[in-house]
Short mmCIF file of C-alpha atoms (C1' of nucleotides) in Angstrom, two decimals:
data_model
loop_
_atom_site.label_atom_id
_atom_site.label_comp_id
_atom_site.label_asym_id
_atom_site.label_seq_id
_atom_site.Cartn_x
_atom_site.Cartn_y
_atom_site.Cartn_z
CA MET A 1 106.11 92.08 138.82
CA ARG A 2 106.44 95.75 139.62
CA ASN A 3 105.77 98.63 137.32
CA CYS A 4 108.52 100.78 135.98
CA ASN A 5 108.15 104.22 137.46
CA LEU A 6 106.12 103.82 140.56
CA HIS A 7 106.27 107.54 141.29
CA ASP A 8 104.80 108.94 138.08
CA VAL A 9 102.35 106.29 136.99
CA PRO A 10 98.77 107.42 137.12
CA SER A 11 96.78 110.44 136.07
CA LEU A 12 99.38 111.62 133.59
CA VAL A 13 97.26 110.49 130.66
CA ASP A 14 97.44 113.05 127.89
CA CYS A 15 96.06 111.61 124.68
CA ARG A 16 96.20 114.93 122.88
CA HIS A 17 99.99 114.93 122.93
CA CYS A 18 100.57 111.20 122.90
CA ALA A 19 103.57 110.18 120.82
CA SER A 20 101.51 107.54 119.09
CA ARG A 21 98.46 109.68 118.46
CA ALA A 22 99.36 110.60 114.91
CA LEU A 23 99.42 106.97 113.82
CA ALA A 24 97.18 105.35 116.34
CA VAL A 25 93.55 104.50 116.29
CA CYS A 26 92.82 107.08 118.96
CA ASN A 27 92.61 109.97 116.56
CA ALA A 28 89.26 108.66 115.41
CA ILE A 29 88.05 110.70 118.34
CA ASP A 30 88.13 114.46 118.04
CA ASP A 31 89.95 116.67 120.51
CA ALA A 32 86.71 117.87 122.06
CA HIS A 33 85.74 114.40 123.27
CA ILE A 34 89.16 113.06 124.01
CA ASP A 35 88.66 113.25 127.75
CA ALA A 36 86.16 110.42 127.31
CA LEU A 37 89.11 108.43 126.08
CA GLU A 38 91.49 109.60 128.78
CA SER A 39 89.08 108.63 131.51
CA ILE A 40 89.04 104.94 130.56
CA ILE A 41 92.75 104.52 129.86
CA THR A 42 95.22 103.07 132.32
CA PRO A 43 98.86 103.64 131.41
CA ILE A 44 101.06 100.70 132.28
CA CYS A 45 104.72 99.94 131.89
CA ARG A 46 106.75 96.74 131.70
CA LYS A 47 110.50 96.26 131.87
CA ALA A 48 112.45 93.97 129.55
CA GLY A 49 111.44 90.36 130.04
CA GLN A 50 108.20 91.10 131.85
CA ILE A 51 104.94 89.60 130.63
CA ILE A 52 102.01 91.75 129.52
CA PHE A 53 99.66 88.77 129.22
CA GLU A 54 99.82 85.06 128.44
CA GLU A 55 98.35 83.06 125.60
CA GLY A 56 94.81 82.07 126.42
CA ASP A 57 94.22 84.81 129.00
CA ARG A 58 90.69 86.16 128.83
CA VAL A 59 90.50 88.98 126.34
CA ASP A 60 89.18 91.80 128.44
CA HIS A 61 91.69 94.47 127.55
CA VAL A 62 93.15 96.08 124.46
CA PHE A 63 96.52 97.80 124.47
CA ASN A 64 98.08 100.63 122.55
CA ILE A 65 101.86 100.86 122.64
CA THR A 66 103.17 104.35 123.31
CA ALA A 67 106.86 103.51 123.69
CA GLY A 68 109.19 100.53 123.53
CA VAL A 69 109.15 97.17 121.79
CA LEU A 70 107.52 93.86 122.68
CA LYS A 71 107.14 90.43 121.15
CA THR A 72 104.08 88.21 120.82
CA PHE A 73 104.58 84.44 120.74
CA LYS A 74 103.04 81.00 120.88
CA MET A 75 104.56 77.89 122.45
CA LEU A 76 104.33 74.16 121.83
CA PRO A 77 104.05 71.79 124.81
CA ASP A 78 107.70 70.75 124.53
CA GLY A 79 109.01 74.30 124.65
CA ARG A 80 109.40 75.17 121.00
CA ARG A 81 108.55 78.83 120.57
CA GLN A 82 107.27 80.84 117.61
CA ILE A 83 107.35 84.61 117.80
CA THR A 84 104.42 85.92 115.78
CA GLY A 85 105.30 89.60 115.82
CA PHE A 86 107.41 92.44 117.12
CA LEU A 87 105.22 95.37 118.13
CA MET A 88 106.33 98.95 118.69
CA THR A 89 105.11 102.51 119.22
CA ALA A 90 101.61 103.16 117.85
CA ASP A 91 100.85 99.46 117.34
CA ILE A 92 97.71 97.89 118.73
CA LEU A 93 98.13 94.81 120.90
CA GLY A 94 95.44 92.24 121.53
CA LEU A 95 93.34 92.09 118.37
CA ALA A 96 93.96 88.41 117.64
CA GLY A 97 91.51 86.11 119.37
CA ARG A 98 88.05 86.60 120.79
CA GLU A 99 87.69 84.37 123.82
CA GLY A 100 91.35 84.12 124.81
CA PHE A 101 94.42 85.88 123.42
CA ALA A 102 95.93 83.99 120.48
CA TYR A 103 99.44 84.65 121.83
CA GLY A 104 101.38 85.78 124.85
CA ALA A 105 103.12 89.17 124.96
CA GLU A 106 106.46 89.99 126.59
CA ALA A 107 108.42 93.24 126.77
CA ILE A 108 111.75 93.35 124.91
CA ASN A 109 112.82 96.68 126.36
CA GLU A 110 110.92 99.04 128.60
CA VAL A 111 107.44 99.28 127.13
CA HIS A 112 104.72 101.80 127.85
CA LEU A 113 101.17 100.91 127.00
CA CYS A 114 97.68 102.32 127.25
CA LYS A 115 95.44 99.64 128.69
CA ILE A 116 91.71 99.85 127.93
CA ALA A 117 89.06 97.51 129.27
CA ARG A 118 87.32 95.69 126.47
CA ARG A 119 83.94 96.66 127.91
CA ASP A 120 84.86 100.34 127.86
CA PHE A 121 86.38 100.08 124.44
CA ASP A 122 83.25 98.47 123.04
CA GLY A 123 81.22 101.31 124.49
CA LEU A 124 83.54 103.81 122.89
CA MET A 125 83.22 102.10 119.53
CA ARG A 126 79.45 102.29 119.82
CA ARG A 127 79.66 106.04 120.40
CA TYR A 128 82.33 106.59 117.75
CA PRO A 129 81.68 104.28 114.79
CA GLU A 130 84.70 105.77 113.10
CA LEU A 131 86.79 104.14 115.82
CA GLU A 132 85.44 100.71 114.99
CA HIS A 133 86.00 101.44 111.33
CA ARG A 134 89.67 102.08 112.05
CA MET A 135 90.00 98.97 114.14
CA LEU A 136 88.70 96.97 111.21
CA ALA A 137 91.23 98.66 108.95
CA VAL A 138 94.02 97.82 111.39
CA ALA A 139 92.81 94.22 111.52
CA ARG A 140 92.86 94.06 107.71
CA ASP A 141 96.45 95.28 107.65
CA GLU A 142 97.48 92.80 110.32
CA LEU A 143 95.81 90.04 108.38
CA ALA A 144 97.78 90.99 105.27
CA ALA A 145 101.00 91.04 107.30
CA ALA A 146 100.20 87.61 108.71
CA GLN A 147 99.74 86.22 105.19
CA GLU A 148 103.12 87.64 104.26
CA GLN A 149 104.71 85.91 107.24
CA ILE A 150 102.97 82.67 106.28
CA LEU A 151 104.55 82.91 102.83
CA LEU A 152 107.92 83.55 104.45
CA LEU A 153 107.70 80.60 106.82
CA GLY A 154 106.22 78.21 104.32
CA ARG A 155 108.33 78.86 101.27
CA LYS A 156 111.41 81.06 101.77
CA ARG A 157 115.00 79.97 102.34
CA ALA A 158 116.97 81.16 105.36
CA ASP A 159 118.70 84.04 103.56
CA GLU A 160 115.42 85.15 102.00
CA ARG A 161 113.80 85.17 105.43
CA VAL A 162 116.51 87.33 106.95
CA ALA A 163 116.40 89.75 104.01
CA SER A 164 112.60 90.03 104.36
CA PHE A 165 112.98 90.61 108.07
CA LEU A 166 115.50 93.44 107.66
CA LEU A 167 113.44 95.16 104.99
CA GLY A 168 110.27 94.71 107.03
CA LEU A 169 111.89 96.35 110.03
CA SER A 170 113.18 99.24 107.95
CA LYS A 171 109.64 99.96 106.68
CA ARG A 172 108.38 100.41 110.21
CA ALA A 173 110.34 101.74 113.15
CA PRO A 174 109.70 105.38 112.27
CA GLN A 175 111.47 106.53 115.41
CA ARG A 176 113.66 103.50 115.89
CA ARG A 177 115.32 104.04 112.54
CA LEU A 178 118.51 105.94 113.26
CA LEU A 179 119.24 107.16 109.75
CA SER A 180 117.78 106.36 106.39
CA ASP A 181 119.31 102.91 106.14
CA ARG A 182 120.57 102.17 109.64
CA LEU A 183 118.39 100.24 112.02
CA ASP A 184 118.55 99.29 115.64
CA LEU A 185 117.84 95.62 116.36
CA VAL A 186 116.39 95.63 119.85
CA MET A 187 115.75 91.88 119.87
CA THR A 188 118.31 89.09 120.27
CA ARG A 189 119.38 86.59 117.62
CA ALA A 190 117.29 83.99 119.40
CA ASP A 191 114.21 86.20 119.08
CA ILE A 192 114.87 86.78 115.40
CA ALA A 193 115.30 83.04 114.93
CA ASP A 194 112.03 82.27 116.68
CA PHE A 195 110.33 84.86 114.52
CA LEU A 196 111.76 83.48 111.28
CA GLY A 197 111.36 79.80 112.04
CA LEU A 198 115.13 79.23 112.18
CA THR A 199 117.78 78.62 114.85
CA LEU A 200 119.90 81.41 116.29
CA GLU A 201 123.00 79.84 114.72
CA THR A 202 121.50 80.01 111.26
CA VAL A 203 120.46 83.63 111.75
CA SER A 204 123.97 84.50 112.89
CA ARG A 205 125.49 82.74 109.89
CA VAL A 206 123.24 84.59 107.43
CA PHE A 207 124.16 87.91 109.02
CA GLY A 208 127.80 86.96 108.59
CA GLN A 209 127.28 85.97 105.00
CA PHE A 210 125.37 89.19 104.21
CA LYS A 211 128.20 91.17 105.77
CA LYS A 212 130.83 89.38 103.68
CA GLN A 213 128.76 89.99 100.54
CA GLY A 214 128.50 93.69 101.39
CA LEU A 215 124.71 93.63 101.72
CA ILE A 216 124.84 94.93 105.27
CA ALA A 217 127.33 96.39 107.71
CA LEU A 218 127.32 95.63 111.42
CA ALA A 219 128.43 98.09 114.09
CA GLY A 220 127.89 95.70 116.96
CA PRO A 221 125.33 92.90 116.87
CA HIS A 222 122.41 95.29 117.23
CA GLU A 223 123.15 98.05 114.77
CA VAL A 224 122.66 97.10 111.15
CA GLN A 225 123.19 99.23 108.09
CA LEU A 226 121.54 98.16 104.86
CA LYS A 227 124.16 98.67 102.14
CA ASN A 228 122.46 97.06 99.15
CA ILE A 229 118.72 97.39 99.43
CA PRO A 230 117.92 96.39 95.83
CA ARG A 231 119.72 93.09 96.26
CA LEU A 232 118.05 92.50 99.63
CA ARG A 233 114.69 93.22 98.03
CA GLU A 234 115.48 90.73 95.31
CA LEU A 235 116.32 88.09 97.91
CA ALA A 236 113.17 88.87 99.89
CA GLY A 237 111.14 88.08 96.82
CA GLY A 238 109.84 91.23 95.23
CA GLU A 239 107.14 93.16 97.01
CA THR A 240 107.72 92.57 100.76
CA GLU A 241 105.41 94.99 102.52
CA PRO A 242 104.94 93.11 105.78
CA ALA A 243 103.38 95.78 107.96
CA MET B 1 85.88 82.49 81.79
CA ARG B 2 82.20 81.71 81.75
CA ASN B 3 79.90 81.42 84.70
CA CYS B 4 78.53 78.10 85.82
CA ASN B 5 74.80 78.11 85.29
CA LEU B 6 74.11 80.75 82.73
CA HIS B 7 70.41 80.08 82.88
CA ASP B 8 69.73 80.65 86.54
CA VAL B 9 72.25 83.24 87.52
CA PRO B 10 70.67 86.53 88.47
CA SER B 11 67.76 87.73 90.55
CA LEU B 12 67.58 84.51 92.54
CA VAL B 13 69.09 86.16 95.58
CA ASP B 14 67.32 84.96 98.67
CA CYS B 15 69.28 85.90 101.76
CA ARG B 16 66.53 84.80 104.11
CA HIS B 17 67.01 81.17 103.15
CA CYS B 18 70.68 81.28 102.25
CA ALA B 19 72.54 78.16 103.29
CA SER B 20 75.26 80.24 104.89
CA ARG B 21 72.95 82.66 106.67
CA ALA B 22 73.02 80.91 110.00
CA LEU B 23 76.76 81.29 110.32
CA ALA B 24 77.45 84.24 108.11
CA VAL B 25 77.81 87.88 108.83
CA CYS B 26 74.58 88.67 107.00
CA ASN B 27 72.37 87.88 109.93
CA ALA B 28 73.46 91.08 111.57
CA ILE B 29 70.64 92.48 109.50
CA ASP B 30 67.11 91.65 110.55
CA ASP B 31 64.63 90.01 108.22
CA ALA B 32 62.67 93.20 107.76
CA HIS B 33 65.58 95.04 106.14
CA ILE B 34 67.13 92.16 104.36
CA ASP B 35 66.01 93.37 100.96
CA ALA B 36 68.53 96.19 101.40
CA LEU B 37 71.12 93.45 101.45
CA GLU B 38 69.65 91.50 98.56
CA SER B 39 69.59 94.56 96.35
CA ILE B 40 73.35 95.08 96.47
CA ILE B 41 74.43 91.45 96.15
CA THR B 42 75.56 89.83 92.92
CA PRO B 43 75.68 86.05 93.02
CA ILE B 44 78.60 84.61 91.07
CA CYS B 45 79.91 81.14 90.42
CA ARG B 46 83.31 79.73 89.46
CA LYS B 47 84.22 76.25 88.32
CA ALA B 48 87.22 74.29 89.60
CA GLY B 49 90.46 76.01 88.64
CA GLN B 50 88.90 79.37 87.84
CA ILE B 51 90.21 82.52 89.46
CA ILE B 52 88.03 84.73 91.66
CA PHE B 53 90.67 87.47 91.92
CA GLU B 54 94.45 87.82 91.86
CA GLU B 55 96.86 88.99 94.52
CA GLY B 56 97.16 92.75 94.38
CA ASP B 57 93.83 93.36 92.62
CA ARG B 58 92.12 96.50 93.88
CA VAL B 59 89.97 95.66 96.88
CA ASP B 60 86.57 96.85 95.75
CA HIS B 61 84.53 93.78 96.56
CA VAL B 62 83.91 91.46 99.47
CA PHE B 63 82.68 87.91 99.00
CA ASN B 64 80.62 85.51 101.02
CA ILE B 65 80.86 81.84 100.08
CA THR B 66 77.49 80.12 99.83
CA ALA B 67 78.70 76.77 98.43
CA GLY B 68 81.91 75.03 97.42
CA VAL B 69 85.55 75.31 98.41
CA LEU B 70 88.32 77.65 97.27
CA LYS B 71 91.94 78.32 98.12
CA THR B 72 93.78 81.59 98.72
CA PHE B 73 97.47 81.77 97.92
CA LYS B 74 100.57 83.90 97.45
CA MET B 75 103.37 83.30 94.96
CA LEU B 76 107.10 84.03 94.85
CA PRO B 77 108.64 85.34 91.62
CA ASP B 78 110.18 81.94 90.79
CA GLY B 79 106.89 80.10 91.08
CA ARG B 80 106.97 78.83 94.65
CA ARG B 81 103.43 78.91 95.99
CA GLN B 82 102.04 79.18 99.49
CA ILE B 83 98.37 78.47 100.08
CA THR B 84 97.22 80.65 102.96
CA GLY B 85 93.77 79.16 103.45
CA PHE B 86 90.99 76.89 102.30
CA LEU B 87 87.63 78.68 102.45
CA MET B 88 84.19 77.10 102.35
CA THR B 89 80.49 77.73 102.89
CA ALA B 90 79.76 80.69 105.14
CA ASP B 91 83.32 81.99 105.07
CA ILE B 92 84.11 85.58 104.18
CA LEU B 93 86.62 86.18 101.40
CA GLY B 94 88.61 89.34 100.92
CA LEU B 95 89.23 90.74 104.38
CA ALA B 96 93.03 90.67 104.20
CA GLY B 97 94.53 93.78 102.68
CA ARG B 98 93.26 97.32 102.25
CA GLU B 99 94.65 98.66 99.00
CA GLY B 100 95.12 95.39 97.15
CA PHE B 101 94.16 91.84 98.09
CA ALA B 102 96.87 90.12 100.13
CA TYR B 103 96.36 86.91 98.15
CA GLY B 104 94.80 85.44 95.03
CA ALA B 105 91.75 83.19 95.21
CA GLU B 106 90.99 80.17 93.04
CA ALA B 107 88.06 77.74 93.03
CA ILE B 108 88.83 74.13 94.03
CA ASN B 109 85.43 72.79 93.08
CA GLU B 110 82.35 74.65 91.87
CA VAL B 111 82.04 77.65 94.16
CA HIS B 112 79.09 79.97 94.62
CA LEU B 113 79.68 83.39 96.10
CA CYS B 114 77.83 86.56 96.98
CA LYS B 115 79.77 89.49 95.62
CA ILE B 116 79.27 92.86 97.27
CA ALA B 117 80.88 96.11 96.17
CA ARG B 118 83.06 97.53 98.88
CA ARG B 119 81.36 100.92 98.52
CA ASP B 120 77.93 99.36 99.10
CA PHE B 121 79.19 97.25 101.94
CA ASP B 122 80.68 100.27 103.68
CA GLY B 123 77.32 102.00 103.36
CA LEU B 124 75.60 99.00 104.85
CA MET B 125 78.03 98.93 107.76
CA ARG B 126 77.30 102.57 108.42
CA ARG B 127 73.56 101.82 108.60
CA TYR B 128 74.00 98.62 110.59
CA PRO B 129 76.86 99.07 113.06
CA GLU B 130 76.21 95.54 114.25
CA LEU B 131 77.40 94.38 110.84
CA GLU B 132 80.74 96.11 111.25
CA HIS B 133 80.98 94.70 114.74
CA ARG B 134 80.66 91.19 113.31
CA MET B 135 83.19 91.86 110.62
CA LEU B 136 85.66 92.88 113.29
CA ALA B 137 84.88 89.68 115.19
CA VAL B 138 85.47 87.65 112.02
CA ALA B 139 88.75 89.47 111.47
CA ARG B 140 89.81 88.67 115.04
CA ASP B 141 89.12 84.99 114.49
CA GLU B 142 91.00 84.99 111.20
CA LEU B 143 93.91 86.70 112.90
CA ALA B 144 93.98 84.00 115.57
CA ALA B 145 93.86 81.31 112.89
CA ALA B 146 96.73 82.99 111.05
CA GLN B 147 98.84 82.94 114.21
CA GLU B 148 98.13 79.25 114.57
CA GLN B 149 99.28 78.65 111.01
CA ILE B 150 102.40 80.70 111.68
CA LEU B 151 103.22 78.44 114.62
CA LEU B 152 102.65 75.40 112.43
CA LEU B 153 104.89 76.64 109.61
CA GLY B 154 107.60 77.98 111.85
CA ARG B 155 107.94 75.20 114.39
CA LYS B 156 106.11 71.96 113.62
CA ARG B 157 107.47 68.81 111.99
CA ALA B 158 105.86 67.30 108.91
CA ASP B 159 103.74 64.77 110.80
CA GLU B 160 102.62 67.41 113.29
CA ARG B 161 101.58 69.66 110.42
CA VAL B 162 99.48 66.98 108.78
CA ALA B 163 97.83 66.06 112.09
CA SER B 164 97.00 69.73 112.71
CA PHE B 165 95.62 70.02 109.20
CA LEU B 166 93.31 67.02 109.56
CA LEU B 167 92.01 68.14 112.94
CA GLY B 168 91.58 71.69 111.67
CA LEU B 169 89.49 70.48 108.77
CA SER B 170 87.35 68.29 111.00
CA LYS B 171 86.52 71.30 113.20
CA ARG B 172 85.09 73.15 110.22
CA ALA B 173 83.37 71.60 107.24
CA PRO B 174 79.98 71.38 108.93
CA GLN B 175 78.36 70.10 105.75
CA ARG B 176 81.44 68.62 104.17
CA ARG B 177 81.91 66.26 107.05
CA LEU B 178 80.33 62.97 106.02
CA LEU B 179 80.11 61.36 109.42
CA SER B 180 81.46 62.28 112.80
CA ASP B 181 85.05 61.40 112.01
CA ARG B 182 85.10 61.00 108.22
CA LEU B 183 86.10 63.89 106.09
CA ASP B 184 86.17 64.66 102.43
CA LEU B 185 89.43 66.14 101.18
CA VAL B 186 88.44 68.24 98.20
CA MET B 187 91.95 69.50 97.57
CA THR B 188 94.89 67.63 96.04
CA ARG B 189 98.06 66.49 97.82
CA ALA B 190 99.87 69.33 96.07
CA ASP B 191 97.41 71.85 97.55
CA ILE B 192 97.81 70.37 101.02
CA ALA B 193 101.59 70.52 100.62
CA ASP B 194 101.50 74.17 99.56
CA PHE B 195 99.29 74.91 102.55
CA LEU B 196 101.57 73.12 105.02
CA GLY B 197 104.90 74.33 103.63
CA LEU B 198 105.88 70.82 102.49
CA THR B 199 106.18 68.92 99.22
CA LEU B 200 103.43 66.68 97.92
CA GLU B 201 105.68 63.64 98.35
CA THR B 202 106.17 64.34 102.03
CA VAL B 203 102.42 64.81 102.54
CA SER B 204 101.77 61.52 100.79
CA ARG B 205 104.36 59.76 102.92
CA VAL B 206 102.91 61.08 106.16
CA PHE B 207 99.43 59.94 105.10
CA GLY B 208 100.90 56.52 104.45
CA GLN B 209 102.66 56.48 107.79
CA PHE B 210 99.49 57.56 109.65
CA LYS B 211 97.58 54.82 107.89
CA LYS B 212 100.14 52.20 108.88
CA GLN B 213 100.01 53.41 112.48
CA GLY B 214 96.23 53.18 112.49
CA LEU B 215 95.71 56.90 113.06
CA ILE B 216 93.62 57.26 109.92
CA ALA B 217 91.97 55.10 107.28
CA LEU B 218 91.85 56.01 103.61
CA ALA B 219 88.99 55.05 101.31
CA GLY B 220 90.55 56.56 98.23
CA PRO B 221 92.95 59.50 98.38
CA HIS B 222 90.18 61.95 99.19
CA GLU B 223 88.18 60.28 101.90
CA VAL B 224 89.89 60.17 105.29
CA GLN B 225 88.62 58.68 108.49
CA LEU B 226 90.20 59.78 111.74
CA LYS B 227 90.68 56.63 113.80
CA ASN B 228 92.72 57.94 116.72
CA ILE B 229 91.86 61.54 117.42
CA PRO B 230 93.58 61.76 120.82
CA ARG B 231 96.90 60.70 119.32
CA LEU B 232 96.43 63.10 116.41
CA ARG B 233 95.69 65.89 118.85
CA GLU B 234 98.84 65.00 120.76
CA LEU B 235 100.85 65.20 117.55
CA ALA B 236 99.25 68.50 116.58
CA GLY B 237 100.49 69.97 119.81
CA GLY B 238 97.67 70.31 122.30
CA GLU B 239 95.10 72.96 121.67
CA THR B 240 94.82 73.29 117.88
CA GLU B 241 91.78 75.45 117.23
CA PRO B 242 92.74 76.79 113.81
CA ALA B 243 89.47 78.25 112.59
"C1'" DC C 1 138.68 90.15 137.71
"C1'" DG C 2 135.52 86.45 137.19
"C1'" DG C 3 130.82 85.39 135.79
"C1'" DT C 4 127.37 85.38 132.53
"C1'" DA C 5 124.41 86.28 128.54
"C1'" DG C 6 124.58 86.79 123.95
"C1'" DC C 7 127.01 86.05 119.67
"C1'" DT C 8 130.05 83.72 116.33
"C1'" DT C 9 132.14 79.85 114.15
"C1'" DG C 10 133.06 74.92 113.17
"C1'" DA C 11 131.84 69.81 112.55
"C1'" DT C 12 128.37 66.58 111.99
"C1'" DC C 13 123.63 64.82 111.64
"C1'" DG C 14 119.04 64.34 110.04
"C1'" DG C 15 114.49 65.65 108.16
"C1'" DT C 16 112.67 67.05 103.94
"C1'" DA C 17 113.44 68.22 99.29
"C1'" DT C 18 114.57 66.57 95.00
"C1'" DC C 19 114.84 63.36 91.35
"C1'" DA C 20 112.87 59.36 89.36
"C1'" DA C 21 109.78 55.74 88.36
"C1'" DA C 22 105.77 53.15 88.84
"C1'" DC C 23 100.88 53.00 89.92
"C1'" DC C 24 95.94 54.03 89.63
"C1'" DG C 25 91.49 55.69 88.10
"C1'" DT C 26 89.12 58.10 84.76
"C1'" DG C 27 87.90 59.77 80.42
"C1'" DT C 28 88.56 59.55 75.38
"C1'" DG C 29 88.83 57.95 70.87
"C1'" DG C 30 89.53 54.18 67.79
"C1'" DC D 1 85.18 47.29 74.47
"C1'" DC D 2 89.77 48.09 74.71
"C1'" DA D 3 94.14 51.02 74.24
"C1'" DC D 4 95.86 54.88 75.57
"C1'" DA D 5 96.78 59.28 77.73
"C1'" DC D 6 96.82 62.05 81.60
"C1'" DG D 7 96.35 64.01 86.22
"C1'" DG D 8 96.96 62.69 90.61
"C1'" DT D 9 99.18 59.61 93.94
"C1'" DT D 10 102.49 56.48 95.90
"C1'" DT D 11 107.01 54.75 96.66
"C1'" DG D 12 112.11 54.57 96.38
"C1'" DA D 13 117.07 56.52 96.17
"C1'" DT D 14 119.86 60.32 96.93
"C1'" DA D 15 121.12 65.20 98.01
"C1'" DC D 16 121.21 69.23 100.66
"C1'" DC D 17 119.78 72.92 103.77
"C1'" DG D 18 119.40 74.03 108.18
"C1'" DA D 19 119.39 71.74 112.94
"C1'" DT D 20 122.15 70.07 116.41
"C1'" DC D 21 126.19 69.62 119.13
"C1'" DA D 22 130.24 71.85 120.67
"C1'" DA D 23 133.75 75.25 121.44
"C1'" DG D 24 135.38 79.86 121.77
"C1'" DC D 25 134.59 84.79 121.76
"C1'" DT D 26 133.01 89.43 123.38
"C1'" DA D 27 130.99 92.80 126.21
"C1'" DC D 28 128.97 94.10 130.05
"C1'" DC D 29 128.29 93.91 135.12
"C1'" DG D 30 128.94 92.75 139.80
#
DNA sequence: CGGTAGCTTGATCGGTATCAAACCGTGTGG
DNA sequence: CCACACGGTTTGATACCGATCAAGCTACCG
């Protein structure tokens, strides 16, 4: 498991101009003290398919994604997999769980992360209570998103799930969104299926059906254009703000 | 919507001897300053079927359950319902969501709660950082539990869901648990179904099947005895620590 | 060019939902 | 004290959505 760019890895930590700073938790700390932050951060990078950590690993780090996309997932003993989230730039990774991580995390494309030791992070929160306040706010949002996903998995039909998924993606992905209504699906059909509690065949069929009905257009399997957002919203079931 | 015991409602706030103190977040505050806590708490009570708040209501209160059981749930426009959690003594209610609550909450039996205005609670957290620290820990646990439920809803069969549910209940319910392996189901089959993403008929059938297989014994629909925990654990899929 | 990973499409199967009816315990009013 | 009504539960028959099994298809890469 080698890192991505072995030549330019360390010491290039520049929180002030970090792409994810605007949205991230880090801006709880003012510019003057940001070197305190920089000194405890280790930037890491994982290529597509590489593991960041496994379910149950001791929680002694928190991560902040600065570029790329990854998935978090849980497995059953017989190999069934449930993806619990797709995380991207500015997202925090590693909040769920106290003793061990509640899920494993794997890179979907090349991912860059800031890695912070839990011990250091706790110290930082003690010095900057505003930081802890923001972490709690992030946790609240994630909790709300999880409830939304629980509703989806417990009570929505296949087409409703896919519609919710597309709208959910379009709400996020500030940089991944190509144009106003075009979005780039980085993940495979199998990933989408494991996120939505379906099979890849069903996901593919719903995409096909949406295309025929003019709800979406597909320029290749990974570029989707939402052509009828009101109807998709209707299918998704009204409010759909899964963070 | 009237309160339960109109005669002994107010002023009887005694955090020091609260039943939920041992487990609850409140003990982040030492005995000496506990009157600061008591002064901002309003004790409330709801009878079975009464609403505590609705999905989307402005989040300006947090609740701590001191007795009884309630359910949190989300609805789809056409009436489909998904219960996202059963909460009981010492649980915190109202963490999910920042602007509006992510779910509605309804009493299952007579529930007693401490109601704290968000504004006051924020002030308290500022004075007692340890309190905020505990809230974050609670949020982390809830997040882990939500992931577990997502796995259940996305990938488990009906019998695996029921097994997980029974084991999950037996892990909690410190006072509700009658004996070591007997538990009191306060909720109806319909509630269990809406929690597990099934119908009430399917839940009933799985209970029947478990009974026939000797995995459980039923003394009335609401008293269950777990007779073969290892096999139930196997069905649930190994680790099963849904908070 | 051939190999492979990911995607689409078709045919069939099966687990749960749905529809329907009976059962049970409890509370109520005659 | 009994008849009845009603909410909750169980049990049975059937239907259907999405899973499974099985080919092909496409694009990219060696």
